PDB file of C-alpha atoms in Angstrom:
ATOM      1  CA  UNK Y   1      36.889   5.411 -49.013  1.00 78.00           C
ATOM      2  CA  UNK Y   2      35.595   8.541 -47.660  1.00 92.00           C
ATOM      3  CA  UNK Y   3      32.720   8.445 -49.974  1.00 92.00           C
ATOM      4  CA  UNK Y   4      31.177   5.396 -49.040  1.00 93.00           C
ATOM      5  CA  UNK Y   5      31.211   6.146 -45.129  1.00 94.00           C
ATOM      6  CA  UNK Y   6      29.008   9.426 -46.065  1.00 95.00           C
ATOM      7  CA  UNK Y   7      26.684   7.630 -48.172  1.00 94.00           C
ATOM      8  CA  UNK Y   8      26.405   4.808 -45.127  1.00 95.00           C
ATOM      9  CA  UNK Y   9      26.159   7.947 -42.860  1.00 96.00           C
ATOM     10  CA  UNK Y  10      23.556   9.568 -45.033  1.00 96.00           C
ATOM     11  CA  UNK Y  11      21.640   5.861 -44.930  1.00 96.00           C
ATOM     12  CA  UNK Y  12      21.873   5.852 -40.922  1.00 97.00           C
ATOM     13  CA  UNK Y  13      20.514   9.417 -40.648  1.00 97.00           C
ATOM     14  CA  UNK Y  14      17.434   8.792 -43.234  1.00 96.00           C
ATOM     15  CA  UNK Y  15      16.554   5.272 -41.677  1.00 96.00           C
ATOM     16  CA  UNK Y  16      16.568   6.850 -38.432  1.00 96.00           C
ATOM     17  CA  UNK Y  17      13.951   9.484 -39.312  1.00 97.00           C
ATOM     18  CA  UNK Y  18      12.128   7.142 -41.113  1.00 95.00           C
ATOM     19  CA  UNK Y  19      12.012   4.517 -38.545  1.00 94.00           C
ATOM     20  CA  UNK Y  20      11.192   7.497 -35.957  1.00 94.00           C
ATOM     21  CA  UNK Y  21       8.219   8.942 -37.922  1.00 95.00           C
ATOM     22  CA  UNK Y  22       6.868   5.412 -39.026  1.00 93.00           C
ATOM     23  CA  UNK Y  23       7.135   4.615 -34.869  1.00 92.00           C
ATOM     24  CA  UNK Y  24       5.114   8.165 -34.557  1.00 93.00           C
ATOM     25  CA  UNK Y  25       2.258   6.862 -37.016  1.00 92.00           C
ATOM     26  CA  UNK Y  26       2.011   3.029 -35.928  1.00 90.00           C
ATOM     27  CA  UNK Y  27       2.273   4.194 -31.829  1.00 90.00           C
ATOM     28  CA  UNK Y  28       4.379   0.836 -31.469  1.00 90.00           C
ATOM     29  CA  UNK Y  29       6.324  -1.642 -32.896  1.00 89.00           C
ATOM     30  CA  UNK Y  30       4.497  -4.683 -33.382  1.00 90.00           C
ATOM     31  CA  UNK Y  31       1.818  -2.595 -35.977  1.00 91.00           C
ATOM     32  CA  UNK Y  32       5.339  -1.281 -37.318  1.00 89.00           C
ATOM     33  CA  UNK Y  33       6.601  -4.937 -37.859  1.00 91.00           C
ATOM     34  CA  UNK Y  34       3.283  -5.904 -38.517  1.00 91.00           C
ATOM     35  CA  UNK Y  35       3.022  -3.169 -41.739  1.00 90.00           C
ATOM     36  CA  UNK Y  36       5.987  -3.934 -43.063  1.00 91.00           C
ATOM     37  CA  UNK Y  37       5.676  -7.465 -43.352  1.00 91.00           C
ATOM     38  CA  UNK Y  38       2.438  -7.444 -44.841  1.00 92.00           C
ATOM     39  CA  UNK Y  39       2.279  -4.472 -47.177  1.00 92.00           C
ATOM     40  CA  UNK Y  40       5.689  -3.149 -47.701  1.00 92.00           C
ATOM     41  CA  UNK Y  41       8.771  -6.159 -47.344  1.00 93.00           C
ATOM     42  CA  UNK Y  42       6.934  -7.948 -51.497  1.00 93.00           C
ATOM     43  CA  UNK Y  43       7.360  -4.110 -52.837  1.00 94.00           C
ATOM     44  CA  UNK Y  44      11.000  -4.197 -51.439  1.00 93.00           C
ATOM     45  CA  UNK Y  45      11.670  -7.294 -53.330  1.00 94.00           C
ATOM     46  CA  UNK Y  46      10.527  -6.613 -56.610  1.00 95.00           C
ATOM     47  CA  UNK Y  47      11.705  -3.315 -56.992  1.00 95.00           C
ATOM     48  CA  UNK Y  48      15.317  -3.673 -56.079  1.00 94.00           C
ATOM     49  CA  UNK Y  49      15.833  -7.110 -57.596  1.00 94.00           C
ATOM     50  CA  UNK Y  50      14.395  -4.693 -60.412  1.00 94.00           C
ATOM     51  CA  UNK Y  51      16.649  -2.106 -60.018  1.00 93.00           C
ATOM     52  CA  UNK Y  52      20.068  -4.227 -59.770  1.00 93.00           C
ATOM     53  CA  UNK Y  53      18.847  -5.658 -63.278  1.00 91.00           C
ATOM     54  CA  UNK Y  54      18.464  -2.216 -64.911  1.00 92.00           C
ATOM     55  CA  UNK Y  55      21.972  -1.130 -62.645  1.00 91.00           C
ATOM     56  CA  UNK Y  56      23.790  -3.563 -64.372  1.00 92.00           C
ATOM     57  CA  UNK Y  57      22.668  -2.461 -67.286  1.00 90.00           C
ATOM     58  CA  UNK Y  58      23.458   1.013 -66.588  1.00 87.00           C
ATOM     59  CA  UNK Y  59      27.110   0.497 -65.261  1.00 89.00           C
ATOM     60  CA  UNK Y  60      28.156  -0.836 -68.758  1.00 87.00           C
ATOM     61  CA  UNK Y  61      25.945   1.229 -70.866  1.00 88.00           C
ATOM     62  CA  UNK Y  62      27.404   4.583 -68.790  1.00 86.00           C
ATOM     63  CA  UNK Y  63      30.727   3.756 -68.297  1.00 86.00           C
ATOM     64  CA  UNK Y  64      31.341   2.902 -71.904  1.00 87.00           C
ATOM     65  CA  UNK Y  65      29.714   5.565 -73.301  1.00 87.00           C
ATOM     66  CA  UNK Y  66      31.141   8.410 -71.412  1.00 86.00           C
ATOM     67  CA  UNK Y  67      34.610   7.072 -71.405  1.00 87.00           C
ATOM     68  CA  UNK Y  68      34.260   7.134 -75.335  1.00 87.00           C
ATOM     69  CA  UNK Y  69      32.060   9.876 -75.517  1.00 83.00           C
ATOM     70  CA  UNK Y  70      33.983  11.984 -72.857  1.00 84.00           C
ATOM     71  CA  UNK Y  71      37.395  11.132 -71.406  1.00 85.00           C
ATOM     72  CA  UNK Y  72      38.683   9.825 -74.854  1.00 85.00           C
ATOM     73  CA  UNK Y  73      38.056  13.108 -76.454  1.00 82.00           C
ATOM     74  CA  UNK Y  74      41.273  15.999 -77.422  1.00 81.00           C
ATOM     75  CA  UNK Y  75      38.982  18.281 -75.550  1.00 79.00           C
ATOM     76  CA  UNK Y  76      38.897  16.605 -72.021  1.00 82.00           C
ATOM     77  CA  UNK Y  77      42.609  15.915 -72.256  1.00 84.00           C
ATOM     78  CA  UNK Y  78      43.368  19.613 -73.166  1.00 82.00           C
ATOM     79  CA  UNK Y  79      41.004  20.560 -70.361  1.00 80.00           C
ATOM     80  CA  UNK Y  80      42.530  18.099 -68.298  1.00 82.00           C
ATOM     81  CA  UNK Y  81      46.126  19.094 -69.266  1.00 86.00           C
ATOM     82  CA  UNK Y  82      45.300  22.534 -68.167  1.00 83.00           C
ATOM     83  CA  UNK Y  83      43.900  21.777 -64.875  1.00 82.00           C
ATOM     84  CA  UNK Y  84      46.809  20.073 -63.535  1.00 85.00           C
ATOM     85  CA  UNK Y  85      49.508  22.037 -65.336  1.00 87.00           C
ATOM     86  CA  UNK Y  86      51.194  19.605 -67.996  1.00 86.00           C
ATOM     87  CA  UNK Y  87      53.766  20.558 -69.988  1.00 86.00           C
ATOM     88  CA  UNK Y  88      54.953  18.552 -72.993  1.00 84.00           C
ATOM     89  CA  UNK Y  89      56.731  15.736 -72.565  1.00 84.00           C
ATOM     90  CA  UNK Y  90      54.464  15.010 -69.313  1.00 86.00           C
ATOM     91  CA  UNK Y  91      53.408  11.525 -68.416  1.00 87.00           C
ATOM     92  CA  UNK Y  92      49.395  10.894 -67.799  1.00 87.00           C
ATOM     93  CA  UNK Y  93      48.529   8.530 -65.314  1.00 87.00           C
ATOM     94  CA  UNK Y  94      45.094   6.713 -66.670  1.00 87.00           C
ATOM     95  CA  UNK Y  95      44.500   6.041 -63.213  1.00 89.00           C
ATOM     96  CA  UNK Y  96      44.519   9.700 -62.823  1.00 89.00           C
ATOM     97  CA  UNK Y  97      43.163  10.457 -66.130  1.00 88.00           C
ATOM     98  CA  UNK Y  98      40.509   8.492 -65.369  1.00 90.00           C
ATOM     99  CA  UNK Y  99      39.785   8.693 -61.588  1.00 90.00           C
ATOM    100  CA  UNK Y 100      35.967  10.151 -62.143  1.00 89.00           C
ATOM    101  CA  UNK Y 101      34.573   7.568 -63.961  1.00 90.00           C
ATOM    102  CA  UNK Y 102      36.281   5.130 -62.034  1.00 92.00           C
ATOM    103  CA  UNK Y 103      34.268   6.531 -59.166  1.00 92.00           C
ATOM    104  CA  UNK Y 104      30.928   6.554 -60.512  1.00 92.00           C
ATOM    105  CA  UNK Y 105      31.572   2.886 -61.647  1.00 92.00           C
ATOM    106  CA  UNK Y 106      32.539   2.133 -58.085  1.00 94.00           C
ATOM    107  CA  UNK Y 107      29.383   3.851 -56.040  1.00 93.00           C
ATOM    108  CA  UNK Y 108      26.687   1.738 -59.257  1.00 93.00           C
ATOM    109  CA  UNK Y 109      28.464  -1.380 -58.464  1.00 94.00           C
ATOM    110  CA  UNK Y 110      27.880  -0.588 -54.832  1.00 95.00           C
ATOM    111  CA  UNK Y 111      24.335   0.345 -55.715  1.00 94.00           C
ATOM    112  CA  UNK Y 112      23.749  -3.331 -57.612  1.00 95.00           C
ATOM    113  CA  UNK Y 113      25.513  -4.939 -54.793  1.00 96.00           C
ATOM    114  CA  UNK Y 114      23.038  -3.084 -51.962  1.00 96.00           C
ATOM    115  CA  UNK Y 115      19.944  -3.095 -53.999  1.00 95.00           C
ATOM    116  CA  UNK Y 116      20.574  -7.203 -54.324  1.00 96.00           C
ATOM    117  CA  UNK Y 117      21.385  -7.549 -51.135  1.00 96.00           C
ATOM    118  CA  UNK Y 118      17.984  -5.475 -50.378  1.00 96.00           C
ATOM    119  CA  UNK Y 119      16.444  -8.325 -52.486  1.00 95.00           C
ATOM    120  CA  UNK Y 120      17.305 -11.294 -50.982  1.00 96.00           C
ATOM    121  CA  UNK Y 121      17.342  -9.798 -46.988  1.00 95.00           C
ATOM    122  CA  UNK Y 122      13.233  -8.919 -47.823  1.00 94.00           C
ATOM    123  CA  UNK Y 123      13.080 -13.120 -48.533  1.00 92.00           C
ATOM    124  CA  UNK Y 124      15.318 -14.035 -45.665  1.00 94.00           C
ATOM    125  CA  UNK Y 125      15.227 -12.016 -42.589  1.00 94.00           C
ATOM    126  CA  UNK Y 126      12.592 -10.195 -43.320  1.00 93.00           C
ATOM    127  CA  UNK Y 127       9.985 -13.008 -42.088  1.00 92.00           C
ATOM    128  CA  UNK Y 128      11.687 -12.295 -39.091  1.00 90.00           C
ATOM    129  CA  UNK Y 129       9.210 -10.933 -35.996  1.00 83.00           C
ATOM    130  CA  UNK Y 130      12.603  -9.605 -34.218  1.00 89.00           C
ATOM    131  CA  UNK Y 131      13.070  -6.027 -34.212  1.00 85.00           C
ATOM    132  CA  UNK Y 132      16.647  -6.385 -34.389  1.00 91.00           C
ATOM    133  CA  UNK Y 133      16.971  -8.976 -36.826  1.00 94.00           C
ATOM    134  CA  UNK Y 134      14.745  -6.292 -39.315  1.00 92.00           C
ATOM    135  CA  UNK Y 135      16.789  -3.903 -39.306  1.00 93.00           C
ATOM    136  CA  UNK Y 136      19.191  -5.397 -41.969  1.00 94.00           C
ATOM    137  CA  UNK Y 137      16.067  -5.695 -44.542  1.00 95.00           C
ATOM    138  CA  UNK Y 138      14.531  -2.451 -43.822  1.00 94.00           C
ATOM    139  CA  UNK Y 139      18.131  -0.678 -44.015  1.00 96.00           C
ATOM    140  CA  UNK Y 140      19.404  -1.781 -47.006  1.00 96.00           C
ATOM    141  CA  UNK Y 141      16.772   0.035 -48.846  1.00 96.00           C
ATOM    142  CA  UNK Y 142      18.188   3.402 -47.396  1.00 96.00           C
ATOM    143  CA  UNK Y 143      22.052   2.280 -47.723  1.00 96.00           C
ATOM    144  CA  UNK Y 144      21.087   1.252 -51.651  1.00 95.00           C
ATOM    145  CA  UNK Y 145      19.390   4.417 -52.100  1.00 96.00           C
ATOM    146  CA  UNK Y 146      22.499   6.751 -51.095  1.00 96.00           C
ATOM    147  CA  UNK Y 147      24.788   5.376 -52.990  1.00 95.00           C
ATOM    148  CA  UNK Y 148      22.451   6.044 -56.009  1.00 94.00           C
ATOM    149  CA  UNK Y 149      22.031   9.853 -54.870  1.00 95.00           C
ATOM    150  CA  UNK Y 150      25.747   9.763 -54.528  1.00 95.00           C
ATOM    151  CA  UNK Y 151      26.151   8.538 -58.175  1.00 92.00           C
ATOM    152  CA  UNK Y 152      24.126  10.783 -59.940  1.00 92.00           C
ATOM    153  CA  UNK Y 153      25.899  13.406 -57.647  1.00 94.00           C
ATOM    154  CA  UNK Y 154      29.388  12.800 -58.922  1.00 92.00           C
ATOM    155  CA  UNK Y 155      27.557  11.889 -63.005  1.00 89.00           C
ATOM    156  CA  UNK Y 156      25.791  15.366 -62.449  1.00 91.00           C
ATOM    157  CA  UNK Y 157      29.106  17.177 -61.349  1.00 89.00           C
ATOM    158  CA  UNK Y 158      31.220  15.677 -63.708  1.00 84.00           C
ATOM    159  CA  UNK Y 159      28.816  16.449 -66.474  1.00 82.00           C
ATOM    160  CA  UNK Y 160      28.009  20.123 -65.531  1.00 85.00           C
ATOM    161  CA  UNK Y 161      32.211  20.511 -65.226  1.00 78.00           C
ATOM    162  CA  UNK Y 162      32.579  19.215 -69.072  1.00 75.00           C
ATOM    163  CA  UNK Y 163      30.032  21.618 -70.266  1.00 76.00           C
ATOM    164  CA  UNK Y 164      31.362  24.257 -68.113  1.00 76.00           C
ATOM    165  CA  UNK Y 165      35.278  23.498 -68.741  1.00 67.00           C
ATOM    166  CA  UNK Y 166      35.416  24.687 -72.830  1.00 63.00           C
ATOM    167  CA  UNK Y 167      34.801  28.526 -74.279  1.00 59.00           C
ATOM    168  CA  UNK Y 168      31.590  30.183 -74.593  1.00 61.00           C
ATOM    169  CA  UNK Y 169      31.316  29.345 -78.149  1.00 62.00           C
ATOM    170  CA  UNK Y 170      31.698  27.444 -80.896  1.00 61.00           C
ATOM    171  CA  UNK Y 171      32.494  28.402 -84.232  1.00 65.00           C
ATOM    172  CA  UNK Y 172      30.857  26.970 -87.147  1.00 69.00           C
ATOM    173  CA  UNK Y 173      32.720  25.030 -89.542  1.00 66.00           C
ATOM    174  CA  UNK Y 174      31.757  23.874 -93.172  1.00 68.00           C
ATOM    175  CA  UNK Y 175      31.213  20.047 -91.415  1.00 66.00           C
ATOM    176  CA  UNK Y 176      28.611  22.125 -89.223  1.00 54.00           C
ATOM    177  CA  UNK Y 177      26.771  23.320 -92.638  1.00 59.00           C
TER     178      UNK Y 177
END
């Protein structure tokens, strides 16, 4: 999907400023190497075998929630029945119906799947002293990391669309009182 090649080109670009101005502050790569290993490569660990737990979490919490909360509502399928021009007697493709959420639920699992994968590289290849061999458990962080920015993206967008999508107001009703 088109989405996932920006958030691994968005992961390239930030690693490579990162490695460039971390390259700028050691002056070479052994103290680079050197760093990592010893103060940075435990951190790694722990947080994203942290962060895939609470992910996990997340993905069934959020999708379940706003698919009740959200897309099974008469509002989002009236505002969704206007946006793409329905008339009665019109079929709805779930697929369709539900193509946002879908989305989101694809770019968390890819989150959990990088931020393990982020894990278990730090307690592999990261006691590796070759530069090239590093680059898979210093990356990950960065690729992990995107597709999180990407999903609260499309959760922000979708969210700020709902609220935006109905009238000005609401009228109070005697369940309101």
């Amino acid at each position: 999907m088109k989405i996932i090649l920006i958030c691994c080109a968005a992961a390239l670009i930030g690693y490579g400023i990162s490695i460039s101005v971390a390259f700028t502050l050691a002056g070479c790569w052994d103290m680079l190497i050197n760093a990592y290993q010893t103060s940075i490569r435990g951190y790694m660990f722990a947080a994203f075998l942290g962060a895939s737990s609470f992910l996990i979490s997340l993905l069934t919490f959020l999708v379940t929630n706003i698919k009740e909360k959200m897309f099974d509502s008469a509002d989002y399928l009236r505002v969704y029945v206007s946006h793409n021009k329905l008339k009665k007697g019109d079929y709805i493709s779930k697929r369709k119906l539900y193509s946002p959420l879908r989305l989101i639920g694809m770019l968390l699992v890819c989150a959990i799947f990088t931020s393990i994968l982020c894990s278990v590289s730090q307690l592999t290849l990261g006691f590796s002293s070759n530069k090239y061999i590093l680059f898979i458990p210093t990356f990950t962080p960065f690729l992990a990391v995107s597709f999180l920015i990407s999903a609260l993206s499309q959760i922000h967008s979708l969210i700020r669309q709902w609220l935006d999508s109905g009238s000005d107001v609401i009228k109070v009703s005697e369940e309101h009182l």
